[in-house]
Amino acid sequence: MKKRPGLASMTAIYRRELLAYLTTPTAYVFVAVFLFAIGLFTFQVGGFFEARRADLNAFFAFHPWIFMVFLPAVSMRLWAEETRSGAVELLMTLPAPTWSLVLGKFLAAWTIAAVALLLTIPLWITVNVLGSPDNAAIFTAYLASLLMAGAYIAIGSAMSALTPAQVVAFVLAVLISFLLTALGLPLVLDFFSGVVGGAVAETVARFSIMHHFDAAQRGVVEFRSIFYFVSLISLCLGFTALAVDARRGG
Amino acid sequence: MSARRFAFFAALALFVMFIAANITANSWFRSWRLDLTENQLYSLSRGTQETLNDLSEPVELTLYYSRDAAAPSPQLGAYAARVREMLQTFAARSHGRVRFVEVDVEAFSEAEDDAVEAGIEPIRPYEGADPIYFGLIGANAIDDQRVIPFVDPQREGFLEYEITRLIYELENPSRTRVALITSLPIDPAAAARPGAPAGGQSVFATELGRLLDVTRLAPDFTEIPDVDVLAIIHPGALSQAQLYAVDQFVLRKGRLFLALDPASMVSMQSAGFDPFNPVAPAPASSTLEPLLGRWGVTMTPGVVLDREGALEVTVQDPATGQEGPMPQPLFFSVPAAQLDREDLMTAWLRRQINFGLAGSLSASERDGVEVIPLIRTSGQTMRMSAQEAMMQPSPIDIMNRWPSASGRIETIALRLSGNLETAFPEGRPADEPAPVIEGEAPPPAAELPAPEEPAEPLARSATPAEIVIVADTDFLEDNFYVDPRNGVTAADNASFALNAIDVLGGSDALVSLRSRAPSVRRMDMVDDMEAEAERRIRRRQEELQGELAETEARLAALQERGRGSGFFSGNLGAELTPEENAEIERFRAQVVEVRGELRRTERDLRGDIDRLETIVVFINIWLAPLLIATAGLFFFWRRQRRGRVRR
């Protein structure tokens, strides 16, 4: 059976991007830093061992904050690097639909995030050795974390497509990620409820990444949270495609 | 339109769609959720769902929570999130009849006044701290209120039950009505009368009257009024007609709390039974045959002794003639851990329940009937005839006769649920005069609704039965769990019985609720290590403390002698020989040494946990990043080398 051209080009782009990650030390450094940071936060700030609780709450609690910095760093090069190196010209002339390029690159970066998450499995094993945690809840939290990582990467991808400078892409992505994460903080909500009233504040909170990650962290899969993450990813990838198309179309 | 302009408008459209879709999804898919936790911690039980479905009036639940004051306590914060989540679930599943509001209570605010006025009790984590309000108020359309003054994290397992119960009470505001049949001097009506002195009443009887709407039936009752629960506590001899009335009540309403006793010490004392008189009257036992047999339940005629839970009594040692405390297995306590940890009647009890001369229950399997043991003994038991137990043989005699093979775990209380059949298949028995039950004359019965007796006698349950049977009645006596000096309860005897009757008085939906295991799971391995270290430290401390005390005592004696009197007083050592002075120095050094060893012991034993922590930290913080970084560097180096070779 003949592969559909869009799908084929997406796979090709995905492979090329993944290889680019694996053959340069950047991805390794990022993943190592991520693992170190998440471990440090879990144990030093979250007090994982001192709390004596057989769950991974102290671990997952820091995911939004670490992803917020780590994932824009992974995704900043997705388009900005192409523009800098001039490879983007070649990419633009490829007979491939824009969505396949956008999706291929996004999936490659998401794979790196998935690998980074997978490498935290020793902590899951540790907590099982130390006690008997609710593994179904932990599994759910991992899936939610992966979905959340997708959202941050999509934001990074959009910012990377908007600007040719990697650093600018990184800073913009961190800023937007921070806003979307912090929307769920009591501090921000208090401010909103003071200015525009509680009902609006509640609606605003529903657009916070943290808000949707919270339930999943406890082992509850909410359809509206899945919907939120998927729609956020779609929105950002849509922005990316529009930015790329705008460039293609001159 | 230029490509850039198009992109801008398209992006704007996408953004608006995103916002609109999420706002819609948030309300449409509110209840689309999948609870993957092991114990379904975040799902509502069938019983709760039924209660919500049956709601006829809207209910508003207001959670008062001091967010700022509670901020330094992340555990309380996490629990508040859990409570909020649960209340949101209630609201989401109530078809719009339950509304949930949260009020952030700040110090010196109007919300604080409202909370205090409604009866919400603040807690202060430490002296001088801002008060933390964490309570729940339920109100219905006619402004009836029910309050949970403090949503205690310790009772997480009962959170769903307590909220459901609050909603149920708003819908059904009257107190649970209980009909009581007893031959014991229990008079809840006296306790219920305002201003009545509680003197002479047991704590159980007083609380029963205070919490529930109880009517004691006259000894010659012939029918049971239409109440929520029937409580039978040591009934004495019931006539066939009375047993038939009980039988029909159980088939019609299904709610029965039954406490029987193979050997009731209270009855024995009130009948003037003399344990040392061999021709004493037969032990005051109670039963409810043929009903019990029909339900498939058997109570042993003898009593159960538990060696592991034996309570201490003062006995005279025959060898020395001295009096001293000794464990008496006739009286035993069942620790909280041996109670059913899932049933609402026993799960929240934190203390033991004490029994005396209790019997044992067993149940045969019946279709459609479920039997759950609520209270069970340890595995170190033996049985004894009721008559012999009444003589209260000395613990020494009992221990001498204790069988070498381990006993069996006996059931002291059980809960029976399901559909039952009548013990009177022939219908109403022929009338006979009711037996006169000894004891206090019951107070005149209040106006009670007449039973809704169907024209035809019931042959099987019209409502699935929920029956709690306890094989002891003495456990309700004050001297089994109340400290006579200060009136403080030392065990959960009364709490268990009251809780059981209270739960039975709820709706079918409420009764079906089970406790949920708390969501906090512990690192058992570390806890065990800590407990073991603690044990070893304590053992070593005891040894060393003994040594230290001995050394210090000898040192003190020598010093005392050294101080002497008269002119040299105060000049330590002036009256001691050089050897004695050397001895003092040696003792002092020994004291320092022992104290040092105590500290070292503690440090060494805690070292195991520290080592474990170091390993865990190393694996999870350092190992993976180091491996990844090394792999990255290796690939980079290999690529560089290949590049150089190619060049």
PDB file of N, CA, C and O in Angstrom, chain A residues 23 25 28 32 48-54 119 122-123 126 130 132 134 136 140 206 218-224 228 231 235 239 242, chain B residues 11 14 18 22 25-26 29 32-34 36-38 42 85 521-526 530 613 616 620-622 625 628 632 635-636 639:
ATOM      1  N   THR A  23      22.089  13.294  17.806  1.00  0.00           N
ATOM      2  CA  THR A  23      23.487  13.369  17.386  1.00  0.00           C
ATOM      3  C   THR A  23      24.201  14.613  17.907  1.00  0.00           C
ATOM      4  O   THR A  23      25.392  14.752  17.727  1.00  0.00           O
ATOM      5  N   PRO A  25      25.013  16.984  21.397  1.00  0.00           N
ATOM      6  CA  PRO A  25      24.967  16.774  22.858  1.00  0.00           C
ATOM      7  C   PRO A  25      23.864  17.578  23.533  1.00  0.00           C
ATOM      8  O   PRO A  25      23.528  17.317  24.677  1.00  0.00           O
ATOM      9  N   TYR A  28      21.025  15.603  25.160  1.00  0.00           N
ATOM     10  CA  TYR A  28      21.504  14.841  26.326  1.00  0.00           C
ATOM     11  C   TYR A  28      21.661  15.762  27.526  1.00  0.00           C
ATOM     12  O   TYR A  28      21.316  15.419  28.640  1.00  0.00           O
ATOM     13  N   ALA A  32      19.612  15.445  30.894  1.00  0.00           N
ATOM     14  CA  ALA A  32      20.347  15.254  32.150  1.00  0.00           C
ATOM     15  C   ALA A  32      19.987  16.348  33.151  1.00  0.00           C
ATOM     16  O   ALA A  32      19.745  16.082  34.336  1.00  0.00           O
ATOM     17  N   PHE A  48      10.435  14.512  49.575  1.00  0.00           N
ATOM     18  CA  PHE A  48       9.884  13.197  49.239  1.00  0.00           C
ATOM     19  C   PHE A  48      10.165  12.158  50.326  1.00  0.00           C
ATOM     20  O   PHE A  48       9.271  11.441  50.764  1.00  0.00           O
ATOM     21  N   PHE A  49      11.400  12.103  50.787  1.00  0.00           N
ATOM     22  CA  PHE A  49      11.768  11.060  51.753  1.00  0.00           C
ATOM     23  C   PHE A  49      11.250  11.399  53.145  1.00  0.00           C
ATOM     24  O   PHE A  49      10.750  10.536  53.861  1.00  0.00           O
ATOM     25  N   GLU A  50      11.329  12.657  53.505  1.00  0.00           N
ATOM     26  CA  GLU A  50      10.923  13.062  54.858  1.00  0.00           C
ATOM     27  C   GLU A  50       9.421  12.870  55.081  1.00  0.00           C
ATOM     28  O   GLU A  50       8.984  12.562  56.186  1.00  0.00           O
ATOM     29  N   ALA A  51       8.645  13.043  54.009  1.00  0.00           N
ATOM     30  CA  ALA A  51       7.186  12.952  54.166  1.00  0.00           C
ATOM     31  C   ALA A  51       6.750  11.511  54.419  1.00  0.00           C
ATOM     32  O   ALA A  51       5.661  11.286  54.950  1.00  0.00           O
ATOM     33  N   ARG A  52       7.606  10.543  54.036  1.00  0.00           N
ATOM     34  CA  ARG A  52       7.320   9.120  54.250  1.00  0.00           C
ATOM     35  C   ARG A  52       6.016   8.681  53.591  1.00  0.00           C
ATOM     36  O   ARG A  52       5.356   7.761  54.070  1.00  0.00           O
ATOM     37  N   ARG A  53       5.648   9.368  52.543  1.00  0.00           N
ATOM     38  CA  ARG A  53       4.409   8.990  51.876  1.00  0.00           C
ATOM     39  C   ARG A  53       4.716   8.191  50.625  1.00  0.00           C
ATOM     40  O   ARG A  53       5.571   8.585  49.831  1.00  0.00           O
ATOM     41  N   ALA A  54       4.006   7.062  50.478  1.00  0.00           N
ATOM     42  CA  ALA A  54       4.254   6.214  49.319  1.00  0.00           C
ATOM     43  C   ALA A  54       3.429   6.700  48.134  1.00  0.00           C
ATOM     44  O   ALA A  54       2.511   6.018  47.688  1.00  0.00           O
ATOM     45  N   LEU A 119      12.824   8.213  31.818  1.00  0.00           N
ATOM     46  CA  LEU A 119      14.039   8.019  32.603  1.00  0.00           C
ATOM     47  C   LEU A 119      13.836   8.313  34.090  1.00  0.00           C
ATOM     48  O   LEU A 119      14.748   8.148  34.891  1.00  0.00           O
ATOM     49  N   PRO A 122      13.054   5.086  37.643  1.00  0.00           N
ATOM     50  CA  PRO A 122      13.650   4.621  38.910  1.00  0.00           C
ATOM     51  C   PRO A 122      12.915   5.149  40.152  1.00  0.00           C
ATOM     52  O   PRO A 122      12.828   4.453  41.158  1.00  0.00           O
ATOM     53  N   LEU A 123      12.357   6.347  40.033  1.00  0.00           N
ATOM     54  CA  LEU A 123      11.644   6.898  41.190  1.00  0.00           C
ATOM     55  C   LEU A 123      10.357   6.101  41.447  1.00  0.00           C
ATOM     56  O   LEU A 123       9.977   5.855  42.590  1.00  0.00           O
ATOM     57  N   THR A 126      11.483   3.056  43.064  1.00  0.00           N
ATOM     58  CA  THR A 126      11.862   3.365  44.446  1.00  0.00           C
ATOM     59  C   THR A 126      10.645   3.403  45.361  1.00  0.00           C
ATOM     60  O   THR A 126      10.630   2.790  46.439  1.00  0.00           O
ATOM     61  N   LEU A 130       9.760   1.126  48.658  1.00  0.00           N
ATOM     62  CA  LEU A 130       9.611   1.701  49.997  1.00  0.00           C
ATOM     63  C   LEU A 130       8.211   1.507  50.580  1.00  0.00           C
ATOM     64  O   LEU A 130       8.033   1.487  51.794  1.00  0.00           O
ATOM     65  N   SER A 132       3.675   0.702  49.340  1.00  0.00           N
ATOM     66  CA  SER A 132       2.807   0.180  48.273  1.00  0.00           C
ATOM     67  C   SER A 132       1.905   1.301  47.755  1.00  0.00           C
ATOM     68  O   SER A 132       0.811   1.513  48.268  1.00  0.00           O
ATOM     69  N   ASP A 134      -0.334   3.680  45.018  1.00  0.00           N
ATOM     70  CA  ASP A 134      -1.430   3.417  44.092  1.00  0.00           C
ATOM     71  C   ASP A 134      -0.870   3.564  42.677  1.00  0.00           C
ATOM     72  O   ASP A 134      -0.770   4.658  42.143  1.00  0.00           O
ATOM     73  N   ALA A 136      -1.942   2.690  39.753  1.00  0.00           N
ATOM     74  CA  ALA A 136      -2.849   3.169  38.700  1.00  0.00           C
ATOM     75  C   ALA A 136      -2.874   4.693  38.698  1.00  0.00           C
ATOM     76  O   ALA A 136      -2.858   5.327  37.639  1.00  0.00           O
ATOM     77  N   THR A 140      -1.585   7.198  35.697  1.00  0.00           N
ATOM     78  CA  THR A 140      -2.433   8.283  35.176  1.00  0.00           C
ATOM     79  C   THR A 140      -1.681   9.608  35.216  1.00  0.00           C
ATOM     80  O   THR A 140      -1.731  10.401  34.271  1.00  0.00           O
ATOM     81  N   ARG A 206      -9.774  27.860  34.778  1.00  0.00           N
ATOM     82  CA  ARG A 206      -9.961  26.666  33.948  1.00  0.00           C
ATOM     83  C   ARG A 206      -9.038  26.674  32.730  1.00  0.00           C
ATOM     84  O   ARG A 206      -8.934  25.676  32.024  1.00  0.00           O
ATOM     85  N   ARG A 218      -3.884  13.101  40.883  1.00  0.00           N
ATOM     86  CA  ARG A 218      -4.468  12.260  41.927  1.00  0.00           C
ATOM     87  C   ARG A 218      -5.022  10.957  41.386  1.00  0.00           C
ATOM     88  O   ARG A 218      -5.508  10.135  42.129  1.00  0.00           O
ATOM     89  N   GLY A 219      -4.974  10.776  40.073  1.00  0.00           N
ATOM     90  CA  GLY A 219      -5.453   9.522  39.506  1.00  0.00           C
ATOM     91  C   GLY A 219      -6.835   9.617  38.892  1.00  0.00           C
ATOM     92  O   GLY A 219      -7.469   8.601  38.630  1.00  0.00           O
ATOM     93  N   VAL A 220      -7.292  10.846  38.659  1.00  0.00           N
ATOM     94  CA  VAL A 220      -8.615  11.014  38.055  1.00  0.00           C
ATOM     95  C   VAL A 220      -8.446  11.574  36.644  1.00  0.00           C
ATOM     96  O   VAL A 220      -7.836  12.620  36.469  1.00  0.00           O
ATOM     97  N   VAL A 221      -8.934  10.836  35.656  1.00  0.00           N
ATOM     98  CA  VAL A 221      -8.850  11.323  34.286  1.00  0.00           C
ATOM     99  C   VAL A 221     -10.127  12.085  33.985  1.00  0.00           C
ATOM    100  O   VAL A 221     -11.205  11.515  33.994  1.00  0.00           O
ATOM    101  N   GLU A 222      -9.990  13.379  33.748  1.00  0.00           N
ATOM    102  CA  GLU A 222     -11.160  14.197  33.427  1.00  0.00           C
ATOM    103  C   GLU A 222     -11.165  14.475  31.936  1.00  0.00           C
ATOM    104  O   GLU A 222     -10.159  14.914  31.385  1.00  0.00           O
ATOM    105  N   PHE A 223     -12.295  14.240  31.330  1.00  0.00           N
ATOM    106  CA  PHE A 223     -12.383  14.431  29.893  1.00  0.00           C
ATOM    107  C   PHE A 223     -12.086  15.882  29.519  1.00  0.00           C
ATOM    108  O   PHE A 223     -11.406  16.163  28.544  1.00  0.00           O
ATOM    109  N   ARG A 224     -12.589  16.825  30.351  1.00  0.00           N
ATOM    110  CA  ARG A 224     -12.390  18.233  30.009  1.00  0.00           C
ATOM    111  C   ARG A 224     -10.915  18.626  30.068  1.00  0.00           C
ATOM    112  O   ARG A 224     -10.479  19.538  29.361  1.00  0.00           O
ATOM    113  N   TYR A 228      -8.781  20.005  27.106  1.00  0.00           N
ATOM    114  CA  TYR A 228      -8.012  21.241  27.232  1.00  0.00           C
ATOM    115  C   TYR A 228      -6.608  21.076  26.649  1.00  0.00           C
ATOM    116  O   TYR A 228      -6.152  21.892  25.849  1.00  0.00           O
ATOM    117  N   SER A 231      -6.717  20.543  22.890  1.00  0.00           N
ATOM    118  CA  SER A 231      -7.063  21.771  22.153  1.00  0.00           C
ATOM    119  C   SER A 231      -5.953  22.798  22.244  1.00  0.00           C
ATOM    120  O   SER A 231      -5.704  23.542  21.288  1.00  0.00           O
ATOM    121  N   LEU A 235      -4.184  24.296  19.083  1.00  0.00           N
ATOM    122  CA  LEU A 235      -4.133  25.744  18.889  1.00  0.00           C
ATOM    123  C   LEU A 235      -2.712  26.196  18.564  1.00  0.00           C
ATOM    124  O   LEU A 235      -2.474  26.925  17.594  1.00  0.00           O
ATOM    125  N   PHE A 239      -1.110  27.756  15.227  1.00  0.00           N
ATOM    126  CA  PHE A 239      -0.332  29.004  15.148  1.00  0.00           C
ATOM    127  C   PHE A 239       0.982  28.760  14.404  1.00  0.00           C
ATOM    128  O   PHE A 239       1.399  29.562  13.569  1.00  0.00           O
ATOM    129  N   LEU A 242       0.364  28.368  10.757  1.00  0.00           N
ATOM    130  CA  LEU A 242       0.043  29.666  10.144  1.00  0.00           C
ATOM    131  C   LEU A 242       1.306  30.495   9.952  1.00  0.00           C
ATOM    132  O   LEU A 242       1.503  31.129   8.901  1.00  0.00           O
TER     133      LEU A 242
ATOM    134  N   ALA B  11      -5.297  33.131  13.052  1.00  0.00           N
ATOM    135  CA  ALA B  11      -4.830  32.860  14.423  1.00  0.00           C
ATOM    136  C   ALA B  11      -5.851  33.363  15.440  1.00  0.00           C
ATOM    137  O   ALA B  11      -6.163  32.676  16.429  1.00  0.00           O
ATOM    138  N   LEU B  14      -8.722  31.025  15.527  1.00  0.00           N
ATOM    139  CA  LEU B  14      -8.345  29.795  16.247  1.00  0.00           C
ATOM    140  C   LEU B  14      -8.412  30.015  17.757  1.00  0.00           C
ATOM    141  O   LEU B  14      -8.916  29.182  18.518  1.00  0.00           O
ATOM    142  N   PHE B  18     -10.731  28.241  20.505  1.00  0.00           N
ATOM    143  CA  PHE B  18     -10.136  27.527  21.645  1.00  0.00           C
ATOM    144  C   PHE B  18     -10.836  27.919  22.950  1.00  0.00           C
ATOM    145  O   PHE B  18     -11.238  27.078  23.743  1.00  0.00           O
ATOM    146  N   ASN B  22     -13.415  25.437  25.064  1.00  0.00           N
ATOM    147  CA  ASN B  22     -13.069  25.014  26.427  1.00  0.00           C
ATOM    148  C   ASN B  22     -14.115  25.417  27.449  1.00  0.00           C
ATOM    149  O   ASN B  22     -14.385  24.670  28.386  1.00  0.00           O
ATOM    150  N   ALA B  25     -16.787  22.893  26.879  1.00  0.00           N
ATOM    151  CA  ALA B  25     -16.385  21.559  27.350  1.00  0.00           C
ATOM    152  C   ALA B  25     -16.409  21.487  28.867  1.00  0.00           C
ATOM    153  O   ALA B  25     -16.761  20.456  29.452  1.00  0.00           O
ATOM    154  N   ASN B  26     -16.060  22.618  29.493  1.00  0.00           N
ATOM    155  CA  ASN B  26     -16.006  22.623  30.956  1.00  0.00           C
ATOM    156  C   ASN B  26     -17.362  22.370  31.577  1.00  0.00           C
ATOM    157  O   ASN B  26     -17.467  21.719  32.609  1.00  0.00           O
ATOM    158  N   PHE B  29     -18.790  18.568  29.879  1.00  0.00           N
ATOM    159  CA  PHE B  29     -18.114  17.320  30.254  1.00  0.00           C
ATOM    160  C   PHE B  29     -17.717  17.299  31.721  1.00  0.00           C
ATOM    161  O   PHE B  29     -16.813  16.577  32.126  1.00  0.00           O
ATOM    162  N   TRP B  32     -17.780  13.871  33.097  1.00  0.00           N
ATOM    163  CA  TRP B  32     -17.110  12.809  32.346  1.00  0.00           C
ATOM    164  C   TRP B  32     -15.732  12.596  32.936  1.00  0.00           C
ATOM    165  O   TRP B  32     -14.783  13.279  32.575  1.00  0.00           O
ATOM    166  N   ARG B  33     -15.650  11.674  33.822  1.00  0.00           N
ATOM    167  CA  ARG B  33     -14.353  11.449  34.445  1.00  0.00           C
ATOM    168  C   ARG B  33     -14.168   9.977  34.759  1.00  0.00           C
ATOM    169  O   ARG B  33     -15.112   9.221  34.905  1.00  0.00           O
ATOM    170  N   LEU B  34     -12.919   9.603  34.856  1.00  0.00           N
ATOM    171  CA  LEU B  34     -12.576   8.216  35.091  1.00  0.00           C
ATOM    172  C   LEU B  34     -11.678   8.185  36.327  1.00  0.00           C
ATOM    173  O   LEU B  34     -10.619   8.807  36.327  1.00  0.00           O
ATOM    174  N   LEU B  36      -9.205   6.382  38.335  1.00  0.00           N
ATOM    175  CA  LEU B  36      -8.335   5.216  38.199  1.00  0.00           C
ATOM    176  C   LEU B  36      -7.639   4.856  39.511  1.00  0.00           C
ATOM    177  O   LEU B  36      -6.806   3.975  39.542  1.00  0.00           O
ATOM    178  N   THR B  37      -7.984   5.550  40.597  1.00  0.00           N
ATOM    179  CA  THR B  37      -7.327   5.217  41.856  1.00  0.00           C
ATOM    180  C   THR B  37      -7.796   3.842  42.317  1.00  0.00           C
ATOM    181  O   THR B  37      -8.913   3.422  42.015  1.00  0.00           O
ATOM    182  N   GLU B  38      -6.917   3.176  43.041  1.00  0.00           N
ATOM    183  CA  GLU B  38      -7.163   1.779  43.429  1.00  0.00           C
ATOM    184  C   GLU B  38      -8.474   1.615  44.196  1.00  0.00           C
ATOM    185  O   GLU B  38      -9.222   0.683  43.969  1.00  0.00           O
ATOM    186  N   TYR B  42     -12.129   8.899  44.398  1.00  0.00           N
ATOM    187  CA  TYR B  42     -12.754  10.136  43.956  1.00  0.00           C
ATOM    188  C   TYR B  42     -14.083   9.925  43.239  1.00  0.00           C
ATOM    189  O   TYR B  42     -14.564  10.795  42.552  1.00  0.00           O
ATOM    190  N   GLU B  85     -12.803  18.968  45.733  1.00  0.00           N
ATOM    191  CA  GLU B  85     -13.040  18.049  44.606  1.00  0.00           C
ATOM    192  C   GLU B  85     -14.286  17.196  44.846  1.00  0.00           C
ATOM    193  O   GLU B  85     -15.137  17.037  43.979  1.00  0.00           O
ATOM    194  N   ARG B 521      -0.746   6.998  51.702  1.00  0.00           N
ATOM    195  CA  ARG B 521      -0.104   5.702  51.913  1.00  0.00           C
ATOM    196  C   ARG B 521       1.287   5.958  52.446  1.00  0.00           C
ATOM    197  O   ARG B 521       1.939   6.903  52.041  1.00  0.00           O
ATOM    198  N   ARG B 522       1.715   5.112  53.329  1.00  0.00           N
ATOM    199  CA  ARG B 522       2.983   5.356  53.987  1.00  0.00           C
ATOM    200  C   ARG B 522       4.103   4.544  53.329  1.00  0.00           C
ATOM    201  O   ARG B 522       3.869   3.531  52.688  1.00  0.00           O
ATOM    202  N   MET B 523       5.333   5.012  53.512  1.00  0.00           N
ATOM    203  CA  MET B 523       6.496   4.218  53.107  1.00  0.00           C
ATOM    204  C   MET B 523       6.705   3.177  54.200  1.00  0.00           C
ATOM    205  O   MET B 523       7.426   3.417  55.174  1.00  0.00           O
ATOM    206  N   ASP B 524       6.054   2.050  54.032  1.00  0.00           N
ATOM    207  CA  ASP B 524       6.065   1.026  55.093  1.00  0.00           C
ATOM    208  C   ASP B 524       7.479   0.602  55.462  1.00  0.00           C
ATOM    209  O   ASP B 524       7.798   0.386  56.618  1.00  0.00           O
ATOM    210  N   MET B 525       8.308   0.469  54.425  1.00  0.00           N
ATOM    211  CA  MET B 525       9.652  -0.031  54.684  1.00  0.00           C
ATOM    212  C   MET B 525      10.402   0.904  55.636  1.00  0.00           C
ATOM    213  O   MET B 525      11.027   0.455  56.597  1.00  0.00           O
ATOM    214  N   VAL B 526      10.294   2.200  55.378  1.00  0.00           N
ATOM    215  CA  VAL B 526      11.002   3.165  56.231  1.00  0.00           C
ATOM    216  C   VAL B 526      10.337   3.218  57.613  1.00  0.00           C
ATOM    217  O   VAL B 526      11.025   3.282  58.637  1.00  0.00           O
ATOM    218  N   GLU B 530      12.154   2.443  61.046  1.00  0.00           N
ATOM    219  CA  GLU B 530      12.133   3.434  62.112  1.00  0.00           C
ATOM    220  C   GLU B 530      11.620   2.814  63.416  1.00  0.00           C
ATOM    221  O   GLU B 530      12.188   3.031  64.483  1.00  0.00           O
ATOM    222  N   GLU B 613      18.346   6.559  52.703  1.00  0.00           N
ATOM    223  CA  GLU B 613      18.028   7.833  52.053  1.00  0.00           C
ATOM    224  C   GLU B 613      19.135   8.233  51.077  1.00  0.00           C
ATOM    225  O   GLU B 613      18.867   8.668  49.963  1.00  0.00           O
ATOM    226  N   VAL B 616      18.805   6.141  47.960  1.00  0.00           N
ATOM    227  CA  VAL B 616      17.640   6.574  47.183  1.00  0.00           C
ATOM    228  C   VAL B 616      17.924   7.905  46.485  1.00  0.00           C
ATOM    229  O   VAL B 616      17.625   8.080  45.303  1.00  0.00           O
ATOM    230  N   ASN B 620      18.196   8.506  42.402  1.00  0.00           N
ATOM    231  CA  ASN B 620      17.180   9.324  41.756  1.00  0.00           C
ATOM    232  C   ASN B 620      17.621  10.727  41.389  1.00  0.00           C
ATOM    233  O   ASN B 620      17.012  11.342  40.518  1.00  0.00           O
ATOM    234  N   ILE B 621      18.666  11.228  42.022  1.00  0.00           N
ATOM    235  CA  ILE B 621      19.113  12.577  41.626  1.00  0.00           C
ATOM    236  C   ILE B 621      20.347  12.509  40.737  1.00  0.00           C
ATOM    237  O   ILE B 621      20.450  13.239  39.759  1.00  0.00           O
ATOM    238  N   TRP B 622      21.250  11.635  41.064  1.00  0.00           N
ATOM    239  CA  TRP B 622      22.550  11.660  40.397  1.00  0.00           C
ATOM    240  C   TRP B 622      22.711  10.637  39.277  1.00  0.00           C
ATOM    241  O   TRP B 622      23.267  10.955  38.228  1.00  0.00           O
ATOM    242  N   PRO B 625      21.006  11.309  35.527  1.00  0.00           N
ATOM    243  CA  PRO B 625      21.643  12.428  34.813  1.00  0.00           C
ATOM    244  C   PRO B 625      23.090  12.128  34.437  1.00  0.00           C
ATOM    245  O   PRO B 625      23.530  12.461  33.335  1.00  0.00           O
ATOM    246  N   ILE B 628      23.139   9.759  31.454  1.00  0.00           N
ATOM    247  CA  ILE B 628      22.712  10.439  30.217  1.00  0.00           C
ATOM    248  C   ILE B 628      23.816  11.379  29.733  1.00  0.00           C
ATOM    249  O   ILE B 628      24.164  11.395  28.545  1.00  0.00           O
ATOM    250  N   GLY B 632      25.791  11.128  26.263  1.00  0.00           N
ATOM    251  CA  GLY B 632      25.820  12.251  25.326  1.00  0.00           C
ATOM    252  C   GLY B 632      27.236  12.606  24.935  1.00  0.00           C
ATOM    253  O   GLY B 632      27.538  12.769  23.748  1.00  0.00           O
ATOM    254  N   PHE B 635      28.712   9.914  22.611  1.00  0.00           N
ATOM    255  CA  PHE B 635      28.251  10.023  21.219  1.00  0.00           C
ATOM    256  C   PHE B 635      28.893  11.213  20.527  1.00  0.00           C
ATOM    257  O   PHE B 635      29.308  11.136  19.384  1.00  0.00           O
ATOM    258  N   PHE B 636      28.989  12.308  21.261  1.00  0.00           N
ATOM    259  CA  PHE B 636      29.569  13.516  20.710  1.00  0.00           C
ATOM    260  C   PHE B 636      31.028  13.268  20.341  1.00  0.00           C
ATOM    261  O   PHE B 636      31.491  13.594  19.238  1.00  0.00           O
ATOM    262  N   ARG B 639      31.318  11.024  17.277  1.00  0.00           N
ATOM    263  CA  ARG B 639      30.975  11.756  16.068  1.00  0.00           C
ATOM    264  C   ARG B 639      32.145  12.646  15.629  1.00  0.00           C
ATOM    265  O   ARG B 639      32.506  12.685  14.460  1.00  0.00           O
TER     266      ARG B 639
END
